């Protein structure tokens, strides 16, 4: 038996009210997680007429995915910068290859081949030859490269160091200057496109 309210899933009432299909939700807004279930349910009920509470902050997707204001990238370790850069680079690669639709295994193989350490090492060599890095960005590359711990289990430790350096640079650019990060990713896109067309 369906009821008009669902305590465990605040969107259920929107689903039920529209007789089996979800209502169009504002893509840049979702109520804050710290609000009570009752507040979430009320805001879901008011969504048909466009009313929003005055105290509800709106955040864009990029704001939600950006570091907190107190983040100090110059004080972050190369490993932490690479941790963020890894996610940004992986999303960049996945977003480029998800269309046209491929079998999941083919998509996974393509993505893995582009995010593996050896390929990122190749990209880093291209960057050093052709992309104008600032002095600060070169320092970040060195921090990333030097943050890698030596391991006997790695087949190619130099490639892994290059990979971490590249990811640290992407993470740093993403945190410090999204315009510069965008410029850098566009440049990488051209390098990858050229490489893929040569295959």
PDB file of C-alpha atoms in Angstrom:
ATOM      1  CA  UNK A   1       0.000   0.000   0.000  1.00  0.00           C
ATOM      2  CA  UNK A   2       1.449   3.372  -1.008  1.00  0.00           C
ATOM      3  CA  UNK A   3       1.171   6.395   1.217  1.00  0.00           C
ATOM      4  CA  UNK A   4       1.657  10.019   0.291  1.00  0.00           C
ATOM      5  CA  UNK A   5       4.675  10.385   2.601  1.00  0.00           C
ATOM      6  CA  UNK A   6       7.812   8.323   2.935  1.00  0.00           C
ATOM      7  CA  UNK A   7       9.984   8.910   5.996  1.00  0.00           C
ATOM      8  CA  UNK A   8      12.995   7.096   4.641  1.00  0.00           C
ATOM      9  CA  UNK A   9      13.124   8.633   1.163  1.00  0.00           C
ATOM     10  CA  UNK A  10      12.155  12.305   0.786  1.00  0.00           C
ATOM     11  CA  UNK A  11      11.704  12.081  -2.988  1.00  0.00           C
ATOM     12  CA  UNK A  12       9.085   9.335  -2.659  1.00  0.00           C
ATOM     13  CA  UNK A  13       6.301  11.849  -2.061  1.00  0.00           C
ATOM     14  CA  UNK A  14       7.232  13.649  -5.288  1.00  0.00           C
ATOM     15  CA  UNK A  15       7.169  10.288  -7.070  1.00  0.00           C
ATOM     16  CA  UNK A  16       3.796   9.296  -5.625  1.00  0.00           C
ATOM     17  CA  UNK A  17       2.139  12.681  -6.226  1.00  0.00           C
ATOM     18  CA  UNK A  18       3.050  12.613  -9.896  1.00  0.00           C
ATOM     19  CA  UNK A  19       1.507   9.133 -10.290  1.00  0.00           C
ATOM     20  CA  UNK A  20       4.570   7.090 -11.020  1.00  0.00           C
ATOM     21  CA  UNK A  21       7.105   9.505 -12.450  1.00  0.00           C
ATOM     22  CA  UNK A  22       9.579  11.783 -10.739  1.00  0.00           C
ATOM     23  CA  UNK A  23       9.019  15.511 -10.984  1.00  0.00           C
ATOM     24  CA  UNK A  24      11.676  17.675 -12.602  1.00  0.00           C
ATOM     25  CA  UNK A  25      14.042  18.773  -9.840  1.00  0.00           C
ATOM     26  CA  UNK A  26      16.270  21.831  -9.901  1.00  0.00           C
ATOM     27  CA  UNK A  27      19.677  20.310 -10.826  1.00  0.00           C
ATOM     28  CA  UNK A  28      21.735  22.800  -8.812  1.00  0.00           C
ATOM     29  CA  UNK A  29      19.814  22.487  -5.545  1.00  0.00           C
ATOM     30  CA  UNK A  30      19.274  19.790  -3.006  1.00  0.00           C
ATOM     31  CA  UNK A  31      18.268  20.494   0.601  1.00  0.00           C
ATOM     32  CA  UNK A  32      21.130  20.426   3.084  1.00  0.00           C
ATOM     33  CA  UNK A  33      21.702  17.069   4.730  1.00  0.00           C
ATOM     34  CA  UNK A  34      21.592  18.567   8.237  1.00  0.00           C
ATOM     35  CA  UNK A  35      17.891  19.452   7.940  1.00  0.00           C
ATOM     36  CA  UNK A  36      15.284  17.283   9.614  1.00  0.00           C
ATOM     37  CA  UNK A  37      13.200  14.777   7.676  1.00  0.00           C
ATOM     38  CA  UNK A  38      10.121  16.929   8.241  1.00  0.00           C
ATOM     39  CA  UNK A  39      11.818  19.947   6.676  1.00  0.00           C
ATOM     40  CA  UNK A  40      12.946  17.831   3.731  1.00  0.00           C
ATOM     41  CA  UNK A  41       9.439  16.485   3.231  1.00  0.00           C
ATOM     42  CA  UNK A  42       7.926  19.971   3.410  1.00  0.00           C
ATOM     43  CA  UNK A  43      10.426  21.334   0.903  1.00  0.00           C
ATOM     44  CA  UNK A  44       9.613  18.387  -1.385  1.00  0.00           C
ATOM     45  CA  UNK A  45       5.906  19.204  -1.136  1.00  0.00           C
ATOM     46  CA  UNK A  46       6.534  22.847  -2.011  1.00  0.00           C
ATOM     47  CA  UNK A  47       8.627  21.981  -5.041  1.00  0.00           C
ATOM     48  CA  UNK A  48       5.603  21.891  -7.385  1.00  0.00           C
ATOM     49  CA  UNK A  49       4.962  25.613  -7.079  1.00  0.00           C
ATOM     50  CA  UNK A  50       8.614  26.659  -7.087  1.00  0.00           C
ATOM     51  CA  UNK A  51       8.643  27.935  -3.489  1.00  0.00           C
ATOM     52  CA  UNK A  52      11.978  27.597  -1.763  1.00  0.00           C
ATOM     53  CA  UNK A  53      12.787  28.526   1.788  1.00  0.00           C
ATOM     54  CA  UNK A  54      14.785  31.717   2.138  1.00  0.00           C
ATOM     55  CA  UNK A  55      17.443  30.142   4.355  1.00  0.00           C
ATOM     56  CA  UNK A  56      18.261  27.267   1.976  1.00  0.00           C
ATOM     57  CA  UNK A  57      21.611  27.896   0.307  1.00  0.00           C
ATOM     58  CA  UNK A  58      21.930  27.143  -3.385  1.00  0.00           C
ATOM     59  CA  UNK A  59      25.199  25.731  -4.594  1.00  0.00           C
ATOM     60  CA  UNK A  60      26.195  24.956  -8.129  1.00  0.00           C
ATOM     61  CA  UNK A  61      27.673  21.588  -8.949  1.00  0.00           C
ATOM     62  CA  UNK A  62      31.154  23.086  -9.251  1.00  0.00           C
ATOM     63  CA  UNK A  63      30.762  24.693  -5.799  1.00  0.00           C
ATOM     64  CA  UNK A  64      29.754  21.360  -4.301  1.00  0.00           C
ATOM     65  CA  UNK A  65      32.775  19.681  -5.873  1.00  0.00           C
ATOM     66  CA  UNK A  66      35.256  22.413  -4.939  1.00  0.00           C
ATOM     67  CA  UNK A  67      37.510  22.341  -1.883  1.00  0.00           C
ATOM     68  CA  UNK A  68      36.451  24.263   1.192  1.00  0.00           C
ATOM     69  CA  UNK A  69      37.480  27.913   1.376  1.00  0.00           C
ATOM     70  CA  UNK A  70      40.051  27.262   4.083  1.00  0.00           C
ATOM     71  CA  UNK A  71      41.967  24.815   1.844  1.00  0.00           C
ATOM     72  CA  UNK A  72      45.653  25.782   1.547  1.00  0.00           C
ATOM     73  CA  UNK A  73      47.097  23.921  -1.466  1.00  0.00           C
ATOM     74  CA  UNK A  74      50.606  25.271  -0.830  1.00  0.00           C
ATOM     75  CA  UNK A  75      50.532  23.492   2.536  1.00  0.00           C
ATOM     76  CA  UNK A  76      49.137  20.221   1.177  1.00  0.00           C
ATOM     77  CA  UNK A  77      51.426  17.279   0.580  1.00  0.00           C
ATOM     78  CA  UNK A  78      52.106  16.144  -2.955  1.00  0.00           C
ATOM     79  CA  UNK A  79      50.230  12.956  -2.127  1.00  0.00           C
ATOM     80  CA  UNK A  80      47.096  14.861  -1.095  1.00  0.00           C
ATOM     81  CA  UNK A  81      47.223  17.012  -4.221  1.00  0.00           C
ATOM     82  CA  UNK A  82      47.591  13.837  -6.291  1.00  0.00           C
ATOM     83  CA  UNK A  83      44.623  12.326  -4.432  1.00  0.00           C
ATOM     84  CA  UNK A  84      42.408  15.155  -5.733  1.00  0.00           C
ATOM     85  CA  UNK A  85      44.097  15.219  -9.138  1.00  0.00           C
ATOM     86  CA  UNK A  86      43.505  11.497  -9.595  1.00  0.00           C
ATOM     87  CA  UNK A  87      39.752  12.005  -9.246  1.00  0.00           C
ATOM     88  CA  UNK A  88      39.681  15.015 -11.581  1.00  0.00           C
ATOM     89  CA  UNK A  89      41.779  13.243 -14.225  1.00  0.00           C
ATOM     90  CA  UNK A  90      39.730  10.039 -13.979  1.00  0.00           C
ATOM     91  CA  UNK A  91      36.456  11.966 -14.389  1.00  0.00           C
ATOM     92  CA  UNK A  92      37.967  13.838 -17.346  1.00  0.00           C
ATOM     93  CA  UNK A  93      38.919  10.563 -19.060  1.00  0.00           C
ATOM     94  CA  UNK A  94      35.666   8.762 -18.229  1.00  0.00           C
ATOM     95  CA  UNK A  95      33.542  11.685 -19.436  1.00  0.00           C
ATOM     96  CA  UNK A  96      35.339  11.687 -22.788  1.00  0.00           C
ATOM     97  CA  UNK A  97      34.811   7.987 -23.429  1.00  0.00           C
ATOM     98  CA  UNK A  98      31.350   7.267 -22.074  1.00  0.00           C
ATOM     99  CA  UNK A  99      29.792   8.277 -25.428  1.00  0.00           C
ATOM    100  CA  UNK A 100      29.187   6.727 -27.883  1.00  0.00           C
ATOM    101  CA  UNK A 101      27.939   3.858 -25.780  1.00  0.00           C
ATOM    102  CA  UNK A 102      30.361   0.965 -25.390  1.00  0.00           C
ATOM    103  CA  UNK A 103      30.242  -2.322 -23.576  1.00  0.00           C
ATOM    104  CA  UNK A 104      31.247  -1.780 -19.958  1.00  0.00           C
ATOM    105  CA  UNK A 105      34.324  -3.969 -20.320  1.00  0.00           C
ATOM    106  CA  UNK A 106      35.491  -2.004 -23.394  1.00  0.00           C
ATOM    107  CA  UNK A 107      34.879   1.293 -21.615  1.00  0.00           C
ATOM    108  CA  UNK A 108      36.796   0.074 -18.575  1.00  0.00           C
ATOM    109  CA  UNK A 109      39.722  -1.115 -20.705  1.00  0.00           C
ATOM    110  CA  UNK A 110      39.900   2.233 -22.519  1.00  0.00           C
ATOM    111  CA  UNK A 111      39.789   4.249 -19.309  1.00  0.00           C
ATOM    112  CA  UNK A 112      42.329   2.047 -17.531  1.00  0.00           C
ATOM    113  CA  UNK A 113      44.744   2.339 -20.459  1.00  0.00           C
ATOM    114  CA  UNK A 114      44.594   6.146 -20.221  1.00  0.00           C
ATOM    115  CA  UNK A 115      44.852   6.513 -16.442  1.00  0.00           C
ATOM    116  CA  UNK A 116      47.581   3.935 -15.850  1.00  0.00           C
ATOM    117  CA  UNK A 117      50.953   5.189 -14.647  1.00  0.00           C
ATOM    118  CA  UNK A 118      52.795   4.488 -17.918  1.00  0.00           C
ATOM    119  CA  UNK A 119      50.367   6.580 -19.954  1.00  0.00           C
ATOM    120  CA  UNK A 120      50.419   9.422 -17.447  1.00  0.00           C
ATOM    121  CA  UNK A 121      54.227   9.299 -17.575  1.00  0.00           C
ATOM    122  CA  UNK A 122      53.997   9.719 -21.362  1.00  0.00           C
ATOM    123  CA  UNK A 123      51.643  12.684 -20.882  1.00  0.00           C
ATOM    124  CA  UNK A 124      54.041  14.267 -18.398  1.00  0.00           C
ATOM    125  CA  UNK A 125      56.859  14.066 -20.958  1.00  0.00           C
ATOM    126  CA  UNK A 126      54.589  15.802 -23.486  1.00  0.00           C
ATOM    127  CA  UNK A 127      53.740  18.483 -20.932  1.00  0.00           C
ATOM    128  CA  UNK A 128      57.397  19.181 -20.176  1.00  0.00           C
ATOM    129  CA  UNK A 129      58.134  19.499 -23.903  1.00  0.00           C
ATOM    130  CA  UNK A 130      55.135  21.534 -25.046  1.00  0.00           C
ATOM    131  CA  UNK A 131      52.986  23.009 -22.275  1.00  0.00           C
ATOM    132  CA  UNK A 132      54.183  26.245 -20.633  1.00  0.00           C
ATOM    133  CA  UNK A 133      54.212  25.617 -16.881  1.00  0.00           C
ATOM    134  CA  UNK A 134      54.690  28.358 -14.317  1.00  0.00           C
ATOM    135  CA  UNK A 135      57.466  28.176 -11.745  1.00  0.00           C
ATOM    136  CA  UNK A 136      54.895  27.280  -9.065  1.00  0.00           C
ATOM    137  CA  UNK A 137      53.444  24.494 -11.241  1.00  0.00           C
ATOM    138  CA  UNK A 138      56.937  23.048 -11.773  1.00  0.00           C
ATOM    139  CA  UNK A 139      57.409  23.078  -7.996  1.00  0.00           C
ATOM    140  CA  UNK A 140      54.120  21.192  -7.585  1.00  0.00           C
ATOM    141  CA  UNK A 141      55.336  18.593 -10.102  1.00  0.00           C
ATOM    142  CA  UNK A 142      58.472  18.087  -8.016  1.00  0.00           C
ATOM    143  CA  UNK A 143      56.441  17.845  -4.794  1.00  0.00           C
ATOM    144  CA  UNK A 144      54.233  15.204  -6.375  1.00  0.00           C
ATOM    145  CA  UNK A 145      57.164  13.274  -7.800  1.00  0.00           C
ATOM    146  CA  UNK A 146      59.092  13.354  -4.524  1.00  0.00           C
ATOM    147  CA  UNK A 147      56.096  12.300  -2.429  1.00  0.00           C
ATOM    148  CA  UNK A 148      56.054   8.782  -3.871  1.00  0.00           C
ATOM    149  CA  UNK A 149      57.414   6.151  -1.535  1.00  0.00           C
ATOM    150  CA  UNK A 150      59.655   3.511  -3.022  1.00  0.00           C
ATOM    151  CA  UNK A 151      58.113   0.067  -3.322  1.00  0.00           C
ATOM    152  CA  UNK A 152      59.604  -3.207  -4.488  1.00  0.00           C
ATOM    153  CA  UNK A 153      56.172  -4.263  -5.776  1.00  0.00           C
ATOM    154  CA  UNK A 154      55.997  -1.597  -8.490  1.00  0.00           C
ATOM    155  CA  UNK A 155      57.202  -2.696 -11.908  1.00  0.00           C
ATOM    156  CA  UNK A 156      58.014   0.827 -13.078  1.00  0.00           C
ATOM    157  CA  UNK A 157      58.683   3.174 -10.143  1.00  0.00           C
ATOM    158  CA  UNK A 158      59.740   6.061 -12.428  1.00  0.00           C
ATOM    159  CA  UNK A 159      56.396   5.925 -14.267  1.00  0.00           C
ATOM    160  CA  UNK A 160      54.579   5.853 -10.939  1.00  0.00           C
ATOM    161  CA  UNK A 161      56.506   8.954  -9.804  1.00  0.00           C
ATOM    162  CA  UNK A 162      55.604  10.734 -13.055  1.00  0.00           C
ATOM    163  CA  UNK A 163      51.976   9.701 -12.657  1.00  0.00           C
ATOM    164  CA  UNK A 164      51.809  11.072  -9.122  1.00  0.00           C
ATOM    165  CA  UNK A 165      53.491  14.296 -10.283  1.00  0.00           C
ATOM    166  CA  UNK A 166      50.912  14.743 -13.058  1.00  0.00           C
ATOM    167  CA  UNK A 167      48.008  14.045 -10.695  1.00  0.00           C
ATOM    168  CA  UNK A 168      49.432  16.481  -8.123  1.00  0.00           C
ATOM    169  CA  UNK A 169      49.596  19.157 -10.826  1.00  0.00           C
ATOM    170  CA  UNK A 170      45.991  18.513 -11.895  1.00  0.00           C
ATOM    171  CA  UNK A 171      44.868  18.603  -8.251  1.00  0.00           C
ATOM    172  CA  UNK A 172      46.742  21.847  -7.618  1.00  0.00           C
ATOM    173  CA  UNK A 173      45.296  23.537 -10.716  1.00  0.00           C
ATOM    174  CA  UNK A 174      41.801  22.333  -9.837  1.00  0.00           C
ATOM    175  CA  UNK A 175      42.034  23.824  -6.347  1.00  0.00           C
ATOM    176  CA  UNK A 176      43.842  27.058  -7.212  1.00  0.00           C
ATOM    177  CA  UNK A 177      42.527  28.102 -10.637  1.00  0.00           C
ATOM    178  CA  UNK A 178      39.740  26.250 -12.440  1.00  0.00           C
ATOM    179  CA  UNK A 179      40.315  28.314 -15.597  1.00  0.00           C
ATOM    180  CA  UNK A 180      43.946  27.188 -15.715  1.00  0.00           C
ATOM    181  CA  UNK A 181      42.837  23.621 -14.996  1.00  0.00           C
ATOM    182  CA  UNK A 182      40.352  23.813 -17.868  1.00  0.00           C
ATOM    183  CA  UNK A 183      43.062  25.136 -20.209  1.00  0.00           C
ATOM    184  CA  UNK A 184      45.350  22.309 -19.124  1.00  0.00           C
ATOM    185  CA  UNK A 185      42.699  19.597 -19.590  1.00  0.00           C
ATOM    186  CA  UNK A 186      41.848  20.967 -23.046  1.00  0.00           C
ATOM    187  CA  UNK A 187      45.524  20.737 -23.955  1.00  0.00           C
ATOM    188  CA  UNK A 188      45.650  17.162 -22.626  1.00  0.00           C
ATOM    189  CA  UNK A 189      42.519  16.346 -24.620  1.00  0.00           C
ATOM    190  CA  UNK A 190      44.289  17.409 -27.825  1.00  0.00           C
ATOM    191  CA  UNK A 191      47.342  15.296 -26.965  1.00  0.00           C
ATOM    192  CA  UNK A 192      45.176  12.248 -26.207  1.00  0.00           C
ATOM    193  CA  UNK A 193      43.058  12.766 -29.351  1.00  0.00           C
ATOM    194  CA  UNK A 194      46.180  12.961 -31.508  1.00  0.00           C
ATOM    195  CA  UNK A 195      47.615   9.877 -29.846  1.00  0.00           C
ATOM    196  CA  UNK A 196      44.362   7.923 -30.359  1.00  0.00           C
ATOM    197  CA  UNK A 197      44.109   8.979 -34.020  1.00  0.00           C
ATOM    198  CA  UNK A 198      47.679   7.746 -34.638  1.00  0.00           C
ATOM    199  CA  UNK A 199      46.794   4.268 -33.362  1.00  0.00           C
TER     200      UNK A 199
END
